[in-house]
Coordinates of C-alpha atoms in Angstrom, one line a residue:
X164 CA -71.7 -55.7 -2.0
X165 CA -75.2 -54.8 -0.9
X166 CA -76.2 -53.7 2.6
X167 CA -78.3 -56.6 3.3
X168 CA -75.2 -58.7 2.6
X169 CA -73.1 -57.2 5.3
X170 CA -72.5 -58.5 8.9
X171 CA -75.0 -57.0 11.3
X172 CA -73.1 -54.7 13.6
X173 CA -73.9 -54.7 17.3
X174 CA -76.1 -51.3 17.8
X175 CA -76.4 -51.8 21.9
X176 CA -73.7 -49.8 23.5
X177 CA -72.0 -51.0 26.8
X178 CA -70.6 -48.7 29.1
X179 CA -68.5 -48.9 32.0
X180 CA -69.9 -48.7 35.6
X181 CA -66.7 -49.0 37.7
X182 CA -65.5 -46.6 39.8
X183 CA -62.4 -47.3 39.6
X184 CA -61.7 -46.2 36.0
X185 CA -62.9 -43.4 33.8
X186 CA -66.4 -44.3 32.0
X187 CA -66.0 -44.7 28.3
X188 CA -67.8 -42.5 26.0
X189 CA -70.5 -44.1 23.7
X190 CA -68.1 -44.1 20.6
X191 CA -65.3 -46.1 22.3
X192 CA -67.7 -48.4 23.9
X193 CA -69.1 -49.0 20.5
X194 CA -65.5 -49.6 19.1
X195 CA -64.6 -51.8 22.0
X196 CA -67.6 -54.0 21.5
X197 CA -67.6 -54.3 17.8
X198 CA -63.6 -54.4 17.0
X199 CA -63.6 -57.9 15.6
X200 CA -66.6 -57.1 13.5
X201 CA -65.1 -54.0 12.4
X202 CA -62.0 -55.8 11.6
X203 CA -63.7 -58.3 9.6
X204 CA -65.5 -55.4 7.8
X205 CA -62.1 -54.0 6.8
X206 CA -60.9 -57.3 5.6
X207 CA -63.5 -58.1 3.5
X208 CA -63.4 -54.3 2.2
X209 CA -59.9 -54.4 1.3
X210 CA -59.9 -57.6 -0.3
X211 CA -62.7 -56.7 -2.5
X212 CA -61.0 -53.2 -3.7
X213 CA -57.4 -54.7 -3.6
X214 CA -57.9 -58.3 -5.3
X215 CA -55.5 -59.6 -2.5
X216 CA -53.1 -57.7 -4.1
X217 CA -54.0 -58.2 -8.0
X218 CA -55.6 -55.5 -9.9
X219 CA -58.8 -56.4 -11.2
X220 CA -61.4 -54.4 -12.7
X221 CA -64.7 -55.1 -14.4
X222 CA -66.7 -52.5 -16.1
X223 CA -69.7 -51.4 -13.9
X224 CA -71.8 -50.7 -17.3
X225 CA -74.4 -53.5 -16.7
X226 CA -77.5 -53.9 -18.8
X227 CA -80.2 -56.5 -19.3
X228 CA -80.3 -59.0 -22.3
X229 CA -83.2 -60.9 -23.5
X230 CA -81.6 -64.1 -24.3
X231 CA -84.5 -65.4 -26.2
X232 CA -83.7 -62.8 -28.8
X233 CA -80.1 -63.0 -29.1
X234 CA -78.7 -65.3 -32.2
X235 CA -75.2 -65.9 -33.2
X236 CA -73.5 -65.5 -36.4
X237 CA -70.3 -65.9 -38.1
X238 CA -68.2 -65.1 -41.3
X239 CA -64.5 -66.2 -41.9
X240 CA -62.9 -63.5 -43.9
X241 CA -59.6 -65.3 -44.4
X242 CA -60.1 -68.9 -45.1
X243 CA -58.0 -70.8 -47.7
X244 CA -59.1 -74.1 -46.0
X245 CA -56.1 -74.5 -43.5
X246 CA -57.3 -74.1 -40.0
X247 CA -54.0 -72.6 -38.8
X248 CA -54.6 -69.4 -40.7
X249 CA -58.1 -69.4 -40.8
X250 CA -59.6 -66.1 -39.2
X251 CA -63.2 -65.8 -38.3
X252 CA -65.7 -62.8 -37.2
X253 CA -68.5 -63.8 -34.6
X254 CA -71.2 -61.7 -34.0
X255 CA -73.2 -62.2 -30.4
X256 CA -71.2 -64.5 -28.5
X257 CA -71.9 -65.1 -25.1
X258 CA -69.2 -65.8 -22.4
X259 CA -70.4 -67.2 -19.0
X260 CA -69.0 -69.6 -16.7
X261 CA -65.5 -70.1 -18.4
X262 CA -67.0 -70.8 -22.1
X263 CA -68.3 -69.2 -24.6
X264 CA -71.9 -70.0 -26.4
X265 CA -72.7 -69.5 -30.0
X266 CA -77.0 -69.2 -29.6
X267 CA -79.4 -70.2 -32.8
X268 CA -82.8 -70.1 -33.1
X269 CA -82.9 -72.4 -36.6
X270 CA -80.7 -75.0 -37.7
X271 CA -77.4 -75.7 -36.2
X272 CA -74.9 -74.2 -38.0
X273 CA -71.6 -75.3 -39.1
X274 CA -68.6 -73.6 -37.3
X275 CA -65.4 -74.4 -39.1
X276 CA -62.2 -75.8 -37.3
X277 CA -60.1 -72.5 -36.0
X278 CA -56.5 -73.0 -34.9
X279 CA -55.9 -70.2 -32.1
X280 CA -52.3 -71.2 -30.9
X281 CA -49.4 -72.7 -33.0
X282 CA -47.1 -73.6 -30.5
X283 CA -49.4 -76.4 -30.2
X284 CA -52.2 -77.2 -32.1
X285 CA -54.9 -75.7 -29.9
X286 CA -58.7 -75.3 -31.6
X287 CA -60.9 -72.7 -31.0
X288 CA -63.8 -73.9 -28.3
X289 CA -67.5 -72.8 -28.4
X290 CA -70.7 -74.4 -27.0
X291 CA -73.4 -74.4 -29.5
X292 CA -76.7 -73.9 -27.9
X293 CA -80.4 -73.4 -29.3
X294 CA -82.3 -70.6 -27.7
X295 CA -84.4 -73.3 -26.5
X296 CA -82.1 -74.7 -24.4
X297 CA -81.0 -71.7 -22.6
X298 CA -80.6 -72.7 -18.8
X299 CA -82.7 -70.7 -16.0
X300 CA -79.1 -69.8 -14.5
X301 CA -77.8 -67.9 -17.7
X302 CA -81.4 -66.2 -18.1
X303 CA -80.8 -64.7 -14.7
X304 CA -77.4 -63.7 -15.4
X305 CA -78.2 -61.7 -18.1
X306 CA -80.4 -59.4 -15.8
X307 CA -77.0 -58.1 -15.4
X308 CA -74.7 -58.5 -18.4
X309 CA -72.0 -56.6 -19.5
X310 CA -71.6 -55.8 -23.4
X311 CA -68.3 -55.2 -25.0
X312 CA -68.5 -53.8 -28.6
X313 CA -65.7 -56.0 -30.0
X314 CA -63.2 -58.8 -28.5
X315 CA -60.4 -60.6 -29.2
X316 CA -60.4 -64.3 -29.0
X317 CA -56.6 -65.3 -28.6
X318 CA -54.5 -68.1 -26.9
X319 CA -51.8 -67.0 -24.8
X320 CA -49.0 -69.4 -24.3
X321 CA -46.5 -69.5 -21.4
X322 CA -48.0 -65.8 -21.1
X323 CA -45.9 -65.1 -17.7
X324 CA -42.5 -65.8 -19.7
X325 CA -41.4 -62.0 -20.6
X326 CA -40.9 -62.6 -24.3
X327 CA -44.0 -64.8 -24.9
X328 CA -46.0 -62.3 -22.9
X329 CA -44.6 -59.2 -24.6
X330 CA -43.1 -60.4 -28.1
X331 CA -46.3 -62.9 -29.0
X332 CA -49.5 -62.4 -27.0
X333 CA -49.6 -58.7 -26.7
X334 CA -48.8 -58.4 -30.5
X335 CA -51.3 -61.1 -31.4
X336 CA -53.9 -59.0 -29.9
X337 CA -52.9 -56.1 -31.5
X338 CA -52.3 -58.2 -34.8
X339 CA -56.2 -59.5 -34.7
X340 CA -57.8 -56.2 -33.7
X341 CA -56.0 -54.0 -36.0
X342 CA -56.0 -56.3 -39.3
X343 CA -59.4 -57.8 -39.0
X344 CA -61.5 -55.5 -37.0
X345 CA -60.1 -52.1 -37.6
X346 CA -59.1 -51.4 -33.9
X347 CA -55.5 -50.0 -35.3
X348 CA -55.1 -47.2 -32.7
X349 CA -57.8 -44.8 -33.1
X350 CA -59.9 -43.4 -30.1
X351 CA -62.3 -46.3 -30.2
X352 CA -59.8 -48.6 -28.8
X353 CA -61.2 -48.3 -25.6
X354 CA -64.3 -50.1 -27.1
X355 CA -62.2 -53.4 -27.6
X356 CA -61.9 -56.1 -25.1
X357 CA -58.8 -58.5 -25.0
X358 CA -60.3 -62.0 -24.0
X359 CA -57.7 -64.7 -23.7
X360 CA -59.1 -68.1 -23.9
X361 CA -56.1 -70.8 -23.2
X362 CA -57.2 -73.9 -21.2
X363 CA -56.1 -75.1 -19.0
X364 CA -55.6 -71.3 -18.0
X365 CA -53.4 -69.8 -15.1
X366 CA -55.0 -67.6 -12.4
X367 CA -52.0 -65.5 -12.4
X368 CA -52.4 -62.2 -14.1
X369 CA -50.1 -60.0 -15.9
X370 CA -50.8 -57.4 -13.6
X371 CA -49.4 -59.0 -10.9
X372 CA -46.5 -61.3 -12.5
X373 CA -45.9 -59.7 -15.5
X374 CA -46.4 -55.8 -15.3
X375 CA -44.6 -55.2 -18.3
X376 CA -47.2 -57.0 -20.7
X377 CA -50.1 -55.7 -18.9
X378 CA -48.8 -51.8 -19.3
X379 CA -48.3 -52.8 -22.7
X380 CA -51.7 -54.2 -23.5
X381 CA -53.1 -51.4 -21.9
X382 CA -51.4 -48.7 -23.9
X383 CA -53.0 -50.6 -27.1
X384 CA -56.4 -51.2 -25.2
X385 CA -57.2 -49.3 -22.1
X386 CA -60.4 -50.8 -21.4
X387 CA -61.0 -53.9 -19.5
X388 CA -59.1 -57.6 -20.6
X389 CA -60.1 -60.8 -18.8
X390 CA -59.1 -64.4 -18.7
X391 CA -62.0 -66.7 -19.8
X392 CA -61.5 -68.9 -16.8
X393 CA -61.0 -66.4 -14.0
X394 CA -63.3 -67.5 -11.1
X395 CA -64.1 -63.8 -10.1
X396 CA -65.8 -63.3 -13.3
X397 CA -67.4 -67.3 -13.7
X398 CA -71.0 -65.9 -12.6
X399 CA -71.1 -63.0 -14.8
X400 CA -72.1 -63.1 -18.3
X401 CA -70.5 -61.0 -21.2
X402 CA -71.7 -60.1 -24.8
X403 CA -69.4 -59.6 -27.4
X404 CA -71.4 -58.0 -30.1
X405 CA -68.1 -58.7 -32.5
X406 CA -65.2 -61.0 -31.7
X407 CA -62.5 -62.3 -34.0
X408 CA -60.3 -65.9 -33.5
X409 CA -57.6 -67.0 -35.6
X410 CA -54.2 -66.9 -36.5
X411 CA -54.1 -65.6 -39.9
X412 CA -51.7 -66.1 -42.9
X413 CA -48.6 -64.8 -41.2
X414 CA -47.2 -65.4 -38.0
X415 CA -44.1 -64.5 -36.0
X416 CA -44.0 -67.5 -33.6
X417 CA -41.2 -69.9 -34.3
X418 CA -42.0 -73.7 -33.2
X419 CA -38.4 -74.3 -32.0
X420 CA -38.6 -78.0 -33.6
X421 CA -36.0 -78.8 -36.2
X422 CA -38.3 -81.3 -37.7
X423 CA -41.2 -78.9 -38.6
X424 CA -39.1 -75.8 -39.1
X425 CA -39.6 -75.9 -42.9
X426 CA -43.3 -77.0 -42.1
X427 CA -43.9 -73.5 -40.1
X428 CA -42.2 -71.6 -42.8
X429 CA -44.5 -72.9 -45.7
X430 CA -47.6 -72.5 -43.2
X431 CA -47.3 -69.0 -42.8
X432 CA -45.4 -65.8 -44.4
X433 CA -43.9 -63.3 -42.5
X434 CA -45.6 -60.7 -40.5
X435 CA -48.1 -58.1 -42.6
X436 CA -45.4 -54.9 -42.2
X437 CA -48.3 -52.4 -41.8
X438 CA -49.5 -54.0 -39.1
X439 CA -46.0 -54.6 -37.1
X440 CA -45.3 -50.8 -37.9
X441 CA -48.4 -49.9 -36.2
X442 CA -47.9 -51.9 -33.4
X443 CA -44.7 -50.5 -32.8
X444 CA -45.1 -46.6 -33.2
X445 CA -48.7 -47.1 -31.1
X446 CA -46.5 -48.3 -28.1
X447 CA -43.6 -45.9 -29.0
X448 CA -46.4 -43.0 -28.8
X449 CA -47.7 -44.2 -25.6
X450 CA -44.7 -44.7 -23.7
X451 CA -43.4 -41.1 -25.3
X452 CA -40.1 -42.5 -26.5
X453 CA -38.0 -41.1 -29.0
X454 CA -37.5 -43.9 -31.7
X455 CA -34.4 -43.2 -34.0
X456 CA -34.7 -44.2 -37.5
X457 CA -33.0 -47.7 -38.5
X458 CA -29.9 -46.9 -40.5
X459 CA -29.0 -49.6 -42.7
X460 CA -25.4 -48.5 -43.1
X461 CA -24.6 -48.4 -39.8
X462 CA -22.5 -47.6 -37.7
X463 CA -24.4 -50.4 -35.1
X464 CA -24.4 -50.6 -31.1
X465 CA -24.8 -54.6 -30.6
X466 CA -26.2 -55.7 -27.7
X467 CA -26.4 -59.5 -26.9
X468 CA -28.9 -60.7 -24.0
X469 CA -28.3 -63.7 -22.4
X470 CA -30.0 -65.6 -20.1
X471 CA -28.4 -67.0 -16.9
X472 CA -26.7 -70.4 -17.0
X473 CA -29.3 -72.2 -14.6
X474 CA -32.1 -71.2 -16.6
X475 CA -31.1 -73.0 -20.0
X476 CA -30.6 -71.6 -23.3
X477 CA -27.3 -69.6 -21.9
X478 CA -24.8 -68.7 -24.4
X479 CA -21.4 -69.9 -23.0
X480 CA -19.4 -67.8 -25.3
X481 CA -21.3 -64.8 -25.4
X482 CA -18.4 -62.4 -24.8
X483 CA -16.2 -64.0 -27.2
X484 CA -19.1 -63.7 -29.9
X485 CA -19.3 -59.6 -29.0
X486 CA -15.6 -59.5 -29.6
X487 CA -15.9 -60.9 -32.7
X488 CA -18.7 -58.9 -33.9
X489 CA -16.8 -55.8 -33.1
X490 CA -14.1 -56.2 -35.0
X491 CA -16.9 -55.9 -38.0
X492 CA -16.2 -52.3 -39.4
X493 CA -19.7 -51.6 -39.5
X494 CA -20.1 -51.9 -35.8
X495 CA -19.4 -49.0 -33.5
X496 CA -19.7 -51.0 -30.2
X497 CA -20.9 -54.3 -28.2
X498 CA -22.1 -55.5 -25.1
X499 CA -23.3 -58.9 -23.7
X500 CA -26.2 -58.2 -20.7
X501 CA -27.8 -60.9 -18.6
X502 CA -31.5 -60.8 -18.1
X503 CA -32.1 -61.4 -14.6
X504 CA -35.1 -63.4 -13.1
X505 CA -37.5 -64.3 -16.0
X506 CA -41.0 -64.6 -14.2
X507 CA -42.9 -68.0 -15.2
X508 CA -45.4 -68.1 -12.4
X509 CA -46.5 -67.4 -9.3
X510 CA -44.9 -70.0 -7.5
X511 CA -41.4 -69.0 -8.1
X512 CA -40.0 -66.7 -5.9
X513 CA -38.3 -64.4 -8.6
X514 CA -36.6 -61.1 -8.4
X515 CA -37.9 -58.2 -10.2
X516 CA -36.9 -58.4 -14.1
X517 CA -33.3 -56.1 -14.3
X518 CA -30.9 -56.2 -16.8
X519 CA -27.0 -56.6 -15.4
X520 CA -23.9 -56.0 -18.0

């Protein structure tokens, strides 16, 4: 906030003239007269710094961009004709007011269809704009633009759910960045910004409502990440020098519908092992964990993670299943635990995530 935009504080100092009580010092009088103004300023300061309790950081590195000289381009390194598997790399996309813009100077380019989420067939959306049609508002915003060297453009589905957030959304950022942009854990990982493009989106952030996902994402990519629909960055312009969108030929998601199960397996192959191993090893290293090598011969320690009955998808016979598994010769022990209070959104007053035997 600039100095010119701050509320003016009355500079007149009133003093007490009554002889019935001690006269106030100038400092005391100042605070007495301006107490409400100071309170407002303090509230504004805390709101700006703390984001009403939501951690929100925007890189302060700003630059001026001449949009008349920005031309976008793209190529699709994986394109077998199926939008479900297509991956495209874009150069010089703009993000502004909740939209992505593709600028062109000559003939309007042909951007192929790209599916960016396979729980549902959500398609990549980008607005093609001739440089002669750039609005004055966009030119004005370009005077204080932020530039990202690289970015992933992914669609988070049910991202405040513990599994979908950590098991799918964070992994997809890593997978796209590692496989197609070359960001697999090197020192340059701070240069990559995950951009989430789901529509309709949810203003609720991982930092506030699913900190485990935010922590894992920051482990992999310590720089800023943004939701495209965040009102706090709506009028800020971003230039994405290189960005990637698309699912690719493999996927770890499962639709969950019996009539589409075979179709899903036909569309996608198993996840690239190198990408999965890199994902696991990066998180293990980041959190300083000791990872025991997998022993295919056993003996195994088996944990069944159940859900609360009223949350749905509860295994009513989990204890019986655990007992049967423990009878297997290669199993050393079993236990059944209940995962409490999965967070689905800010409207639910759920308790913190915990495990209970």
